[in-house]
Short mmCIF file of C-alpha atoms in Angstrom, two decimals:
data_model
loop_
_atom_site.label_atom_id
_atom_site.label_comp_id
_atom_site.label_asym_id
_atom_site.label_seq_id
_atom_site.Cartn_x
_atom_site.Cartn_y
_atom_site.Cartn_z
CA MET G 1 -27.38 -15.70 -9.79
CA PRO G 2 -23.81 -14.32 -10.02
CA ASP G 3 -21.16 -15.45 -7.57
CA PRO G 4 -20.90 -13.31 -4.43
CA ILE G 5 -18.13 -10.72 -4.13
CA ARG G 6 -15.47 -12.24 -1.88
CA ILE G 7 -14.00 -9.61 0.44
CA LEU G 8 -10.89 -9.63 2.60
CA VAL G 9 -11.25 -7.12 5.44
CA ALA G 10 -7.98 -5.63 6.71
CA ASP G 11 -7.98 -3.41 9.79
CA ASP G 12 -5.80 -3.50 12.89
CA HIS G 13 -8.64 -2.60 15.29
CA PRO G 14 -10.65 -5.72 16.25
CA VAL G 15 -13.83 -3.76 16.98
CA VAL G 16 -13.68 -1.93 13.64
CA ARG G 17 -12.78 -5.11 11.79
CA ASP G 18 -15.59 -7.10 13.36
CA GLY G 19 -18.03 -4.27 12.77
CA LEU G 20 -17.13 -4.12 9.09
CA ILE G 21 -17.49 -7.88 8.73
CA ALA G 22 -20.92 -7.78 10.37
CA MET G 23 -22.05 -4.83 8.24
CA LEU G 24 -20.83 -6.34 4.97
CA GLY G 25 -22.47 -9.63 5.90
CA THR G 26 -25.90 -7.98 5.59
CA GLN G 27 -25.51 -7.85 1.80
CA PRO G 28 -26.56 -11.01 -0.06
CA ASP G 29 -24.02 -10.43 -2.83
CA PHE G 30 -21.08 -10.14 -0.41
CA GLN G 31 -19.08 -12.95 1.13
CA ILE G 32 -16.32 -12.46 3.71
CA ALA G 33 -13.29 -14.38 2.49
CA GLY G 34 -11.25 -13.59 5.59
CA SER G 35 -9.60 -10.85 7.60
CA ALA G 36 -6.17 -9.47 8.42
CA SER G 37 -4.84 -7.34 11.26
CA THR G 38 -1.27 -6.53 10.13
CA GLY G 39 0.30 -5.36 6.91
CA SER G 40 2.29 -8.55 6.53
CA GLU G 41 -0.84 -10.61 7.09
CA VAL G 42 -2.63 -8.59 4.42
CA VAL G 43 -0.07 -9.65 1.82
CA ARG G 44 -0.05 -13.29 2.94
CA ARG G 45 -3.83 -13.65 3.25
CA THR G 46 -4.51 -11.93 -0.07
CA VAL G 47 -2.23 -14.35 -1.90
CA GLU G 48 -3.68 -17.28 0.03
CA LEU G 49 -7.39 -16.45 -0.23
CA GLN G 50 -7.51 -14.69 -3.63
CA PRO G 51 -10.38 -12.33 -2.69
CA ASP G 52 -12.25 -10.28 -5.27
CA ILE G 53 -11.81 -7.17 -3.14
CA LEU G 54 -9.33 -6.17 -0.47
CA LEU G 55 -10.89 -3.62 1.90
CA LEU G 56 -7.77 -2.06 3.39
CA ASP G 57 -7.00 0.35 6.20
CA LEU G 58 -3.70 2.22 5.79
CA GLU G 59 -2.71 2.29 9.46
CA MET G 60 -1.43 -1.24 9.99
CA PRO G 61 1.32 -2.68 12.21
CA GLU G 62 4.51 -4.29 10.86
CA ILE G 63 4.12 -2.64 7.43
CA ASP G 64 1.55 0.02 6.63
CA GLY G 65 -1.21 -0.30 4.08
CA VAL G 66 0.63 1.55 1.32
CA GLU G 67 3.66 -0.71 1.61
CA ALA G 68 1.38 -3.77 1.65
CA LEU G 69 -0.19 -2.43 -1.55
CA ARG G 70 3.21 -2.03 -3.17
CA GLN G 71 4.18 -5.58 -2.31
CA LEU G 72 0.88 -6.96 -3.56
CA ARG G 73 1.24 -5.07 -6.81
CA LEU G 74 4.44 -7.01 -7.49
CA ILE G 75 2.99 -10.39 -6.48
CA GLN G 76 -0.60 -10.03 -7.60
CA PRO G 77 -1.01 -6.93 -9.79
CA GLU G 78 -4.63 -7.73 -10.69
CA ILE G 79 -5.85 -7.45 -7.07
CA ARG G 80 -8.61 -4.87 -6.63
CA VAL G 81 -8.09 -2.78 -3.52
CA LEU G 82 -10.49 -0.37 -1.87
CA VAL G 83 -8.82 1.75 0.80
CA PHE G 84 -11.07 2.45 3.80
CA THR G 85 -9.21 4.64 6.26
CA ALA G 86 -9.30 7.68 8.50
CA PHE G 87 -6.29 9.21 6.74
CA ASP G 88 -7.17 12.06 4.39
CA THR G 89 -3.75 13.65 3.94
CA ASP G 90 -2.61 14.36 0.39
CA GLU G 91 0.51 12.22 0.75
CA ARG G 92 -1.44 9.20 1.98
CA ILE G 93 -4.03 9.46 -0.78
CA LEU G 94 -1.45 9.91 -3.52
CA GLY G 95 0.71 7.12 -2.10
CA ALA G 96 -2.20 4.67 -2.02
CA VAL G 97 -3.39 5.51 -5.54
CA ARG G 98 0.14 5.27 -6.91
CA ALA G 99 0.51 1.89 -5.19
CA GLY G 100 -2.54 0.60 -7.03
CA ALA G 101 -5.66 1.35 -4.97
CA ARG G 102 -8.81 1.35 -7.12
CA GLY G 103 -10.89 3.28 -4.60
CA TYR G 104 -10.43 5.47 -1.52
CA LEU G 105 -13.10 6.00 1.12
CA LEU G 106 -12.81 7.77 4.45
CA LYS G 107 -14.13 6.11 7.58
CA GLY G 108 -17.44 7.67 8.41
CA ALA G 109 -18.77 7.16 4.89
CA PRO G 110 -22.44 5.99 4.81
CA ARG G 111 -23.04 2.24 4.62
CA GLU G 112 -24.62 2.47 1.17
CA GLU G 113 -21.61 4.39 -0.12
CA ILE G 114 -19.30 1.64 1.13
CA PHE G 115 -21.47 -1.07 -0.43
CA ASN G 116 -21.60 0.82 -3.72
CA ALA G 117 -17.83 1.35 -3.76
CA ILE G 118 -17.17 -2.35 -3.24
CA ARG G 119 -19.48 -3.27 -6.12
CA ILE G 120 -17.95 -0.68 -8.45
CA VAL G 121 -14.35 -1.68 -7.69
CA SER G 122 -15.18 -5.40 -7.93
CA GLN G 123 -16.39 -4.80 -11.49
CA GLY G 124 -13.12 -3.15 -12.46
CA GLY G 125 -14.16 0.43 -11.85
CA SER G 126 -12.63 3.03 -9.58
CA LEU G 127 -14.14 5.37 -7.05
CA LEU G 128 -12.95 8.29 -4.95
CA GLN G 129 -15.07 10.31 -2.55
CA PRO G 130 -15.39 13.91 -3.78
CA VAL G 131 -13.29 15.25 -0.89
CA VAL G 132 -10.62 12.64 -1.62
CA ALA G 133 -10.71 13.31 -5.37
CA LYS G 134 -10.28 17.04 -4.75
CA LYS G 135 -7.27 16.48 -2.52
CA LEU G 136 -5.76 14.06 -5.01
CA ILE G 137 -6.21 16.44 -7.94
CA GLN G 138 -4.62 19.28 -5.96
CA ARG G 139 -1.75 17.08 -4.87
CA VAL G 140 -1.08 15.79 -8.40
CA ALA G 141 -1.13 19.37 -9.67
CA GLU G 142 1.42 20.37 -7.03
CA VAL G 143 3.66 17.42 -7.87
CA ASN G 144 3.44 18.18 -11.59
CA GLN G 145 4.26 21.82 -10.92
CA ARG G 146 7.29 20.83 -8.86
CA GLU G 147 8.47 18.53 -11.63
CA GLN G 148 8.00 21.34 -14.14
CA ASN G 149 9.93 23.71 -11.90
CA LYS G 150 12.69 21.14 -11.47
CA GLY G 151 12.97 20.65 -15.22
CA LEU G 152 13.07 24.37 -15.86
CA ILE G 153 15.65 25.00 -13.15
CA GLU G 154 17.85 22.20 -14.48
CA SER G 155 17.61 23.56 -18.03
CA LEU G 156 18.96 26.99 -17.05
CA THR G 157 22.71 27.40 -16.77
CA LEU G 158 24.23 29.05 -13.70
CA ARG G 159 24.92 32.17 -15.75
CA GLU G 160 21.34 32.25 -17.02
CA GLU G 161 20.07 31.99 -13.45
CA GLU G 162 22.26 34.97 -12.53
CA VAL G 163 20.96 36.97 -15.48
CA LEU G 164 17.37 36.06 -14.65
CA GLN G 165 17.85 37.20 -11.05
CA LEU G 166 19.22 40.56 -12.26
CA LEU G 167 16.35 40.89 -14.73
CA ALA G 168 14.01 40.44 -11.80
CA ARG G 169 15.73 43.38 -10.14
CA GLY G 170 14.82 45.53 -13.15
CA MET G 171 18.33 45.90 -14.53
CA THR G 172 18.98 46.77 -18.16
CA ASN G 173 21.28 44.73 -20.38
CA LYS G 174 24.00 47.32 -19.89
CA GLU G 175 23.66 47.20 -16.10
CA ILE G 176 23.66 43.39 -16.11
CA ALA G 177 26.78 43.38 -18.27
CA SER G 178 28.51 45.69 -15.81
CA GLU G 179 27.38 43.65 -12.80
CA LEU G 180 28.57 40.33 -14.26
CA VAL G 181 31.60 41.80 -16.08
CA ILE G 182 30.50 40.50 -19.46
CA THR G 183 29.56 42.19 -22.75
CA GLU G 184 26.08 43.43 -23.57
CA ARG G 185 26.07 41.07 -26.53
CA THR G 186 26.63 38.15 -24.15
CA VAL G 187 23.79 39.40 -21.95
CA LYS G 188 21.47 39.53 -24.96
CA PHE G 189 22.47 35.96 -25.82
CA HIS G 190 21.63 34.78 -22.30
CA VAL G 191 18.31 36.66 -22.26
CA SER G 192 17.32 35.10 -25.59
CA SER G 193 18.23 31.66 -24.26
CA ILE G 194 16.18 32.25 -21.09
CA LEU G 195 13.12 33.35 -23.08
CA ARG G 196 13.41 30.34 -25.36
CA LYS G 197 13.71 27.84 -22.51
CA MET G 198 10.87 29.45 -20.56
CA GLU G 199 8.79 29.82 -23.72
CA LYS G 200 8.10 33.50 -23.04
CA GLY G 201 7.82 36.39 -25.46
CA ASN G 202 9.57 39.03 -23.38
CA ARG G 203 11.58 39.52 -20.21
CA THR G 204 8.59 40.80 -18.21
CA GLU G 205 6.71 37.54 -18.77
CA ALA G 206 9.84 35.55 -17.96
CA VAL G 207 10.39 37.39 -14.69
CA ARG G 208 6.74 37.05 -13.70
CA THR G 209 6.84 33.30 -14.30
CA ALA G 210 10.18 32.95 -12.54
CA VAL G 211 8.78 34.70 -9.46
CA GLU G 212 5.65 32.51 -9.49
CA LEU G 213 7.80 29.37 -9.72
CA GLY G 214 10.13 30.55 -7.00
CA LEU G 215 13.13 30.65 -9.33
CA VAL G 216 13.99 34.19 -8.33
CA LYS G 217 13.28 36.52 -5.44
CA ILE G 218 12.37 40.17 -5.73
#
């Protein structure tokens, strides 16, 4: 018979913590290694007890669960953490996953789902509830888009940004040249540079993308 999965239960609410311990104790392949009620205690007890799984709430006194995760990642990077919390905000989910959480469950999940998640994470797998996975995917997409926008904005010169804004206003090269007091040839050079950096085939596509990314206002 394989060794039981040793679990450290971390939650700042005594009733919730005791309830989790009692519930997990009904499973023959689970063993409660200990418990923690503060973020600092989570770090200390994890290092001390070396559990197979840390079942962690994010709302903890002293330091929160995400910060405890970050500290543990530096001290004990192999620790397998399953977040079990009421927080379902994008920032919290992304922060926990980035800090090293292997799984993320929301309180209110069915008992069998909790048991299953613990077993999966203990074996080196990862698990996110569908609602959590959806939020995480959306959040990552938003972050990636912002990074893309940032890179694009930084790649454009101040003059190119000015030209792009005037393009968005429907101005011709001649009108842009007059507005900026430069030659039409210089305008054409800037437009070509903008299209190359934005990887667009024409100015209409460039303007459309710039509007979608919030680079210009119409």
